[in-house]
Amino acid sequence: MFSIFDYNFLSVKFKFIFFLIVFSFLPYLVNAQEYNFRKYNVEDGLAQSQVYSICQDKRGFLWLGTRGGGISVFNGTEFINYTEKDGLPSNYINDLQTDSLGNIWIATTKGLAKYDGNKFFKFNKENGIEPINITDLSFISNTLFCASNTGIFQLKNSRLEEIKLPETYLNKSINSIVAVSKSKIWFATNEGLFLFENGKVKEFSKESKFMKNAITTLEFKDKVLWIGTYGDGLYKYTNNEFSRIDYGGELKAQTVLDIYKDKNEILWIATLKKGVLHYDLNTKRFTEISEKEGLSNNHVRKIFEDYHGSIWFGTSGGGVSQYLGKQFTFYDEQSGLDGRFIYSVFKDDQNKIWVGNAQNGVSVIENGLIINYNKANGFASVKVKAIAQDNEGTMWFGTDGSGVFVFKNQEFIAIKELEKTYVKQIILSRKGHIFIATAGNGIIEISIKNGNYLIEKWTVKEGLLSNRITSLFEDENGNLWYGSESHGVACFTSDNKSDKRFSIKNGLSSDIIRCLSGTKDLLFVGTAGGGVDCINTSSLKKLFNLNQKNGLSSENIYLLSATSPNNLIIGTEKGLDYVSFNENLKIQQIKNYGKQEGFTGVETCQNAVFTDQNSVIWIGTIHGLCKFDLAELVKNVKPPILSFTNIRQFYESILDNNESLLRFGKPLKRMNFAYNENHLSFEFIGVNLKNPLAVEYRWKLKGFDNDWSPLSNSHNIVYSNLNSGEYTFLLTAINEDGIRTEKPLEFSFTIATPFWKTTWFIILVIVLSITILFLFYKYQASRIRFKARKKQEELEVEKEFLELEQKALRLQMNPHFIFNALNSIQSLIGSGKEKEARYYLAKFSRLMRQILDNSRKNEITLEEEINTLENYLLVERFCNADKFTYEILAENLETDFIKIPPMMLQPFVENAIKHGMKGLENKTGKIIISFKEFSDYLECIIEDNGIGREKAAEINSSSKETYHESTSLKVTKERLELLNTNSEMQSLLIIDLYDNNNIASGTKIILKIPIIENEKI
């Protein structure tokens, strides 16, 4: 859609006349928090809010001496407090020092104390038990000198021996002491500065035209003596001359309470009322750090630099403040901004910072001043969600439902045609066109020609993924990429090519797009819940995804800024993530910045980011505007300091009251445990006061674990049910910049072998076992001999049974039957009855297969026996030209459950056919087989209407089959007798049948077969 109009015609002019500037709105002096602090006070666990002394032990724990609360020991996450109840001489601490052995020396108002890692020891004067007020401590060559309210003392043989000063200086209260050597000691009093050397005292205050006031503190470093005074600032003494460094009067009439010089040639000066003065010895410039800059209190008593390079300020009334550097500068309502929620930010070509406030228009930061533009002075009290500048210098403002405004010639002008538009982002293209992402109206393109605006709208009708667009990015080829609320990301081109669209379907992590950024041929896509996807805009391929598994603090991405091809800034609801890549786009490091790291804004706002050419990133948060200076980033090159906080055995500490294990700086000795003391838990900490919560650990129990554990934030690990053997627990830690401890923390231990696994016990058990076995053998020998005969008899019976089984198998089928069956089938084939021949051949083959299968089994079901008999009778009837019929009766029997020995009935059926039916004339033979079940046996009756046994014997007297018949009956009878456990029951009964004329009319055979119940025959 195209329309041309003159913006001067539609705009509401607002002329900024001088008196309106003066009286309608007033600029605010910028009061930004440039210095970042982490503060700890009583509510955080500190014993008392007045911290007068600080030191650090070999475990990395910070010791804080207070005025009334005793000592607080801080490990980065929690405080442990010690008072007089724990053995301190007094709860009022003046100074803390550590020696080379790791002992903590404590100067109190009631004497000197030492903590050796296990308990406190008190030291008194050599003569007398009256406590003295120890004001300051100084170590030189492991010799301790103490300043007190009555003079100077040296610790010898666990006693405080007073150094004898000239009578003029006896009983003087010493404020500070510095031992340059054992024979040269500087000390300061309310009367001035003195040097004790070789038994003589030299007073310097009288010789100097300066330093007429009381001396509060001394610091000797690099052959320079720094002297803090009460009300007269700071002096230095070098080359036998006194001088000052505050030529601009920065320390005029100031009381200096502590002095510290760091490795960067920075002098840190603690004052009574002015906070801390930061003096650069190279540039000769002073910088004041006070409560305005975030310091907890302007009355600073102690300055201390810890192992990791953090500077700590002990204050009187404000607890302790940890200085985190100047990488973050925050602007909020106290700084002069017209709102705390910052939804957009932009730096124009005049180096002005434009900030979109929540419902209050915009603010401009320029030359240390902040000017707010809202309804009261020509703009509108609206939520500004996007800011940009075109090539003519005109500023563009997109609002949340109030349309688009421009600022030109000191006038705010509303573009009427875009009123009520919800704007998400505005960018300037390489061609000088303005592109606007909207929530509901797609993408709006505005080109400027002769002072007029040509507006064109692109929506779903023109090929967009959605009308709700969240973000825009133009790549190096001039292609405009856009993200949608729920349809992924795509490239906006005039021809709307579909091959430049990405969604979940083709690899995108989420279709909800919040922000875009890129560099060269890379496009970074920030999603809601899917982290950051990286797309190659040339090959149109997704390269990788960044998520919490990689190290992101959150996968809900609100803003992105690709500061270079190798760095990416990611804003989430949990702070910032700074990602570093190598040349192959492999992640080198992901560093998280939250409240703990100085990024106090924490939750970022969508697309509220601007990166200028000075490596400065401006970020909008829900707690104000943040200036992130990448040049101020300092890598933490020191690994965490590892130590065990406890080792427990079945939840009971094994380190309690064990000085050798708890003493600072000493490794834990190997310990031996019983076999049942095999449940150990290790509690540990890696102290990194610069970023305590970023420390991650890896561990390995050598002898149990094959590999190191994954990185974890956990501070403990439990091993239970450990086997006997030697073990070594290894622990390493890594800081926020990937610096790992060089040498693992170790603890070796042995779990004893249980007595039943020892060699002597095993030998004893073997001997006793052999003895018992021998006696048992002797006892059983007689019984075995007794049972031998019976066993032999059983074996003979079994052998006999097996032989009978083999005989039965050999006699199960008459070879003549097989021959006759095959001849009969052959005759059918010869007569052309192939179909009938195939039928009987199938039956015959089935019968043979059944016989072979059954011969391998000790038992078969009655159903299988009946099927075999039916096939056999069918083939026999066929071979005998249908001279007989047959019938098998097994009604009301569970034929598939009852089991009998195989081929038990076939010999009797075969005899009935071969001998009973032979010679039968004038009638058709018939064989009836019936079954009846009793409680423990199966009765089988085989009845035929043949010629009878007597006549059959006459016919077969000369037959060759006589052996087969008699042997079959004999074998079957023996099998039945072996199976029959009831001696009174007759297993086999043969009955000759006669008709009414007493003529033989057949034979009836009754077999009583025991029913098998899953037992072998």
mmCIF file of N, CA and C in Angstrom, residues 224-276:
data_model
loop_
_atom_site.group_PDB
_atom_site.id
_atom_site.type_symbol
_atom_site.label_atom_id
_atom_site.label_comp_id
_atom_site.label_asym_id
_atom_site.label_seq_id
_atom_site.Cartn_x
_atom_site.Cartn_y
_atom_site.Cartn_z
ATOM 1 N N VAL A 224 58.828 2.923 49.723
ATOM 2 C CA VAL A 224 58.111 4.181 49.984
ATOM 3 C C VAL A 224 57.267 3.987 51.239
ATOM 4 N N LEU A 225 57.388 4.955 52.157
ATOM 5 C CA LEU A 225 56.570 4.939 53.358
ATOM 6 C C LEU A 225 55.415 5.913 53.157
ATOM 7 N N TRP A 226 54.190 5.364 53.161
ATOM 8 C CA TRP A 226 52.991 6.195 53.026
ATOM 9 C C TRP A 226 52.451 6.454 54.425
ATOM 10 N N ILE A 227 52.083 7.736 54.663
ATOM 11 C CA ILE A 227 51.724 8.168 56.010
ATOM 12 C C ILE A 227 50.349 8.827 55.971
ATOM 13 N N GLY A 228 49.388 8.219 56.675
ATOM 14 C CA GLY A 228 48.052 8.802 56.778
ATOM 15 C C GLY A 228 47.917 9.568 58.070
ATOM 16 N N THR A 229 47.317 10.738 57.984
ATOM 17 C CA THR A 229 47.218 11.606 59.165
ATOM 18 C C THR A 229 45.760 11.848 59.539
ATOM 19 N N TYR A 230 45.625 12.380 60.725
ATOM 20 C CA TYR A 230 44.292 12.773 61.192
ATOM 21 C C TYR A 230 44.071 14.246 60.836
ATOM 22 N N GLY A 231 43.268 14.494 59.775
ATOM 23 C CA GLY A 231 42.915 15.857 59.386
ATOM 24 C C GLY A 231 43.929 16.559 58.515
ATOM 25 N N ASP A 232 45.001 15.869 58.092
ATOM 26 C CA ASP A 232 46.003 16.533 57.254
ATOM 27 C C ASP A 232 46.368 15.684 56.034
ATOM 28 N N GLY A 233 45.468 14.828 55.622
ATOM 29 C CA GLY A 233 45.668 14.114 54.385
ATOM 30 C C GLY A 233 46.750 13.052 54.429
ATOM 31 N N LEU A 234 47.485 12.933 53.274
ATOM 32 C CA LEU A 234 48.423 11.839 53.069
ATOM 33 C C LEU A 234 49.805 12.384 52.717
ATOM 34 N N TYR A 235 50.835 11.737 53.275
ATOM 35 C CA TYR A 235 52.224 12.063 52.942
ATOM 36 C C TYR A 235 52.938 10.793 52.486
ATOM 37 N N LYS A 236 54.021 11.022 51.763
ATOM 38 C CA LYS A 236 54.892 9.896 51.461
ATOM 39 C C LYS A 236 56.331 10.275 51.801
ATOM 40 N N TYR A 237 57.089 9.287 52.225
ATOM 41 C CA TYR A 237 58.481 9.512 52.626
ATOM 42 C C TYR A 237 59.360 8.582 51.792
ATOM 43 N N THR A 238 60.216 9.174 50.979
ATOM 44 C CA THR A 238 61.135 8.408 50.148
ATOM 45 C C THR A 238 62.379 9.244 49.898
ATOM 46 N N ASN A 239 63.509 8.580 49.820
ATOM 47 C CA ASN A 239 64.791 9.274 49.604
ATOM 48 C C ASN A 239 65.007 10.372 50.635
ATOM 49 N N ASN A 240 64.611 10.070 51.874
ATOM 50 C CA ASN A 240 64.809 10.981 52.999
ATOM 51 C C ASN A 240 64.061 12.300 52.842
ATOM 52 N N GLU A 241 62.951 12.276 52.061
ATOM 53 C CA GLU A 241 62.157 13.486 51.874
ATOM 54 C C GLU A 241 60.674 13.176 52.047
ATOM 55 N N PHE A 242 59.956 14.172 52.595
ATOM 56 C CA PHE A 242 58.509 14.080 52.713
ATOM 57 C C PHE A 242 57.860 14.885 51.596
ATOM 58 N N SER A 243 56.728 14.374 51.081
ATOM 59 C CA SER A 243 56.005 15.110 50.043
ATOM 60 C C SER A 243 54.543 14.709 50.054
ATOM 61 N N ARG A 244 53.760 15.481 49.323
ATOM 62 C CA ARG A 244 52.333 15.175 49.179
ATOM 63 C C ARG A 244 52.041 14.848 47.719
ATOM 64 N N ILE A 245 50.865 14.226 47.470
ATOM 65 C CA ILE A 245 50.490 13.881 46.100
ATOM 66 C C ILE A 245 49.224 14.600 45.652
ATOM 67 N N ASP A 246 48.519 15.247 46.586
ATOM 68 C CA ASP A 246 47.251 15.902 46.259
ATOM 69 C C ASP A 246 47.487 17.371 45.944
ATOM 70 N N TYR A 247 48.059 17.615 44.779
ATOM 71 C CA TYR A 247 48.362 18.997 44.415
ATOM 72 C C TYR A 247 47.094 19.817 44.163
ATOM 73 N N GLY A 248 45.997 19.137 43.907
ATOM 74 C CA GLY A 248 44.734 19.862 43.719
ATOM 75 C C GLY A 248 43.924 19.967 44.981
ATOM 76 N N GLY A 249 44.494 19.614 46.095
ATOM 77 C CA GLY A 249 43.798 19.715 47.378
ATOM 78 C C GLY A 249 42.755 18.636 47.591
ATOM 79 N N GLU A 250 42.901 17.514 46.882
ATOM 80 C CA GLU A 250 41.904 16.447 47.006
ATOM 81 C C GLU A 250 41.831 15.866 48.419
ATOM 82 N N LEU A 251 42.953 15.923 49.148
ATOM 83 C CA LEU A 251 42.983 15.359 50.504
ATOM 84 C C LEU A 251 43.099 16.440 51.580
ATOM 85 N N LYS A 252 42.815 17.639 51.208
ATOM 86 C CA LYS A 252 42.932 18.746 52.154
ATOM 87 C C LYS A 252 41.968 18.537 53.329
ATOM 88 N N ALA A 253 42.536 18.617 54.521
ATOM 89 C CA ALA A 253 41.768 18.486 55.771
ATOM 90 C C ALA A 253 41.080 17.136 55.908
ATOM 91 N N GLN A 254 41.591 16.142 55.171
ATOM 92 C CA GLN A 254 40.994 14.819 55.258
ATOM 93 C C GLN A 254 41.773 13.926 56.217
ATOM 94 N N THR A 255 41.035 13.029 56.877
ATOM 95 C CA THR A 255 41.648 12.032 57.748
ATOM 96 C C THR A 255 41.789 10.726 56.974
ATOM 97 N N VAL A 256 43.009 10.252 56.863
ATOM 98 C CA VAL A 256 43.297 9.010 56.128
ATOM 99 C C VAL A 256 43.428 7.879 57.146
ATOM 100 N N LEU A 257 42.644 6.817 56.950
ATOM 101 C CA LEU A 257 42.604 5.715 57.914
ATOM 102 C C LEU A 257 43.296 4.449 57.419
ATOM 103 N N ASP A 258 43.481 4.316 56.095
ATOM 104 C CA ASP A 258 44.201 3.155 55.579
ATOM 105 C C ASP A 258 44.709 3.481 54.177
ATOM 106 N N ILE A 259 45.808 2.789 53.803
ATOM 107 C CA ILE A 259 46.444 3.023 52.502
ATOM 108 C C ILE A 259 46.821 1.662 51.916
ATOM 109 N N TYR A 260 46.532 1.499 50.604
ATOM 110 C CA TYR A 260 46.925 0.253 49.941
ATOM 111 C C TYR A 260 47.341 0.561 48.507
ATOM 112 N N LYS A 261 48.491 0.005 48.111
ATOM 113 C CA LYS A 261 48.978 0.167 46.741
ATOM 114 C C LYS A 261 48.894 -1.188 46.043
ATOM 115 N N ASP A 262 48.187 -1.236 44.874
ATOM 116 C CA ASP A 262 48.046 -2.507 44.164
ATOM 117 C C ASP A 262 49.098 -2.641 43.068
ATOM 118 N N LYS A 263 49.071 -3.757 42.347
ATOM 119 C CA LYS A 263 50.073 -4.060 41.333
ATOM 120 C C LYS A 263 49.933 -3.185 40.090
ATOM 121 N N ASN A 264 48.804 -2.508 39.934
ATOM 122 C CA ASN A 264 48.571 -1.637 38.777
ATOM 123 C C ASN A 264 48.965 -0.188 39.036
ATOM 124 N N GLU A 265 49.771 0.027 40.077
ATOM 125 C CA GLU A 265 50.220 1.378 40.444
ATOM 126 C C GLU A 265 49.046 2.280 40.803
ATOM 127 N N ILE A 266 48.058 1.672 41.451
ATOM 128 C CA ILE A 266 46.909 2.422 41.951
ATOM 129 C C ILE A 266 47.018 2.486 43.463
ATOM 130 N N LEU A 267 46.886 3.709 43.988
ATOM 131 C CA LEU A 267 46.906 3.909 45.431
ATOM 132 C C LEU A 267 45.465 4.085 45.903
ATOM 133 N N TRP A 268 45.053 3.203 46.798
ATOM 134 C CA TRP A 268 43.711 3.263 47.361
ATOM 135 C C TRP A 268 43.817 3.888 48.755
ATOM 136 N N ILE A 269 43.026 4.933 48.998
ATOM 137 C CA ILE A 269 43.125 5.702 50.231
ATOM 138 C C ILE A 269 41.775 5.707 50.931
ATOM 139 N N ALA A 270 41.735 5.164 52.139
ATOM 140 C CA ALA A 270 40.511 5.143 52.935
ATOM 141 C C ALA A 270 40.440 6.398 53.786
ATOM 142 N N THR A 271 39.302 7.067 53.761
ATOM 143 C CA THR A 271 39.154 8.319 54.498
ATOM 144 C C THR A 271 38.024 8.222 55.519
ATOM 145 N N LEU A 272 37.991 9.238 56.382
ATOM 146 C CA LEU A 272 36.986 9.263 57.441
ATOM 147 C C LEU A 272 35.615 9.669 56.926
ATOM 148 N N LYS A 273 35.581 10.607 55.955
ATOM 149 C CA LYS A 273 34.301 11.152 55.523
ATOM 150 C C LYS A 273 34.107 11.145 54.007
ATOM 151 N N LYS A 274 35.158 10.901 53.276
ATOM 152 C CA LYS A 274 35.103 11.049 51.825
ATOM 153 C C LYS A 274 35.101 9.710 51.079
ATOM 154 N N GLY A 275 34.892 8.637 51.792
ATOM 155 C CA GLY A 275 34.908 7.335 51.155
ATOM 156 C C GLY A 275 36.311 6.891 50.811
ATOM 157 N N VAL A 276 36.514 6.413 49.579
ATOM 158 C CA VAL A 276 37.806 5.933 49.108
ATOM 159 C C VAL A 276 38.263 6.799 47.947
#
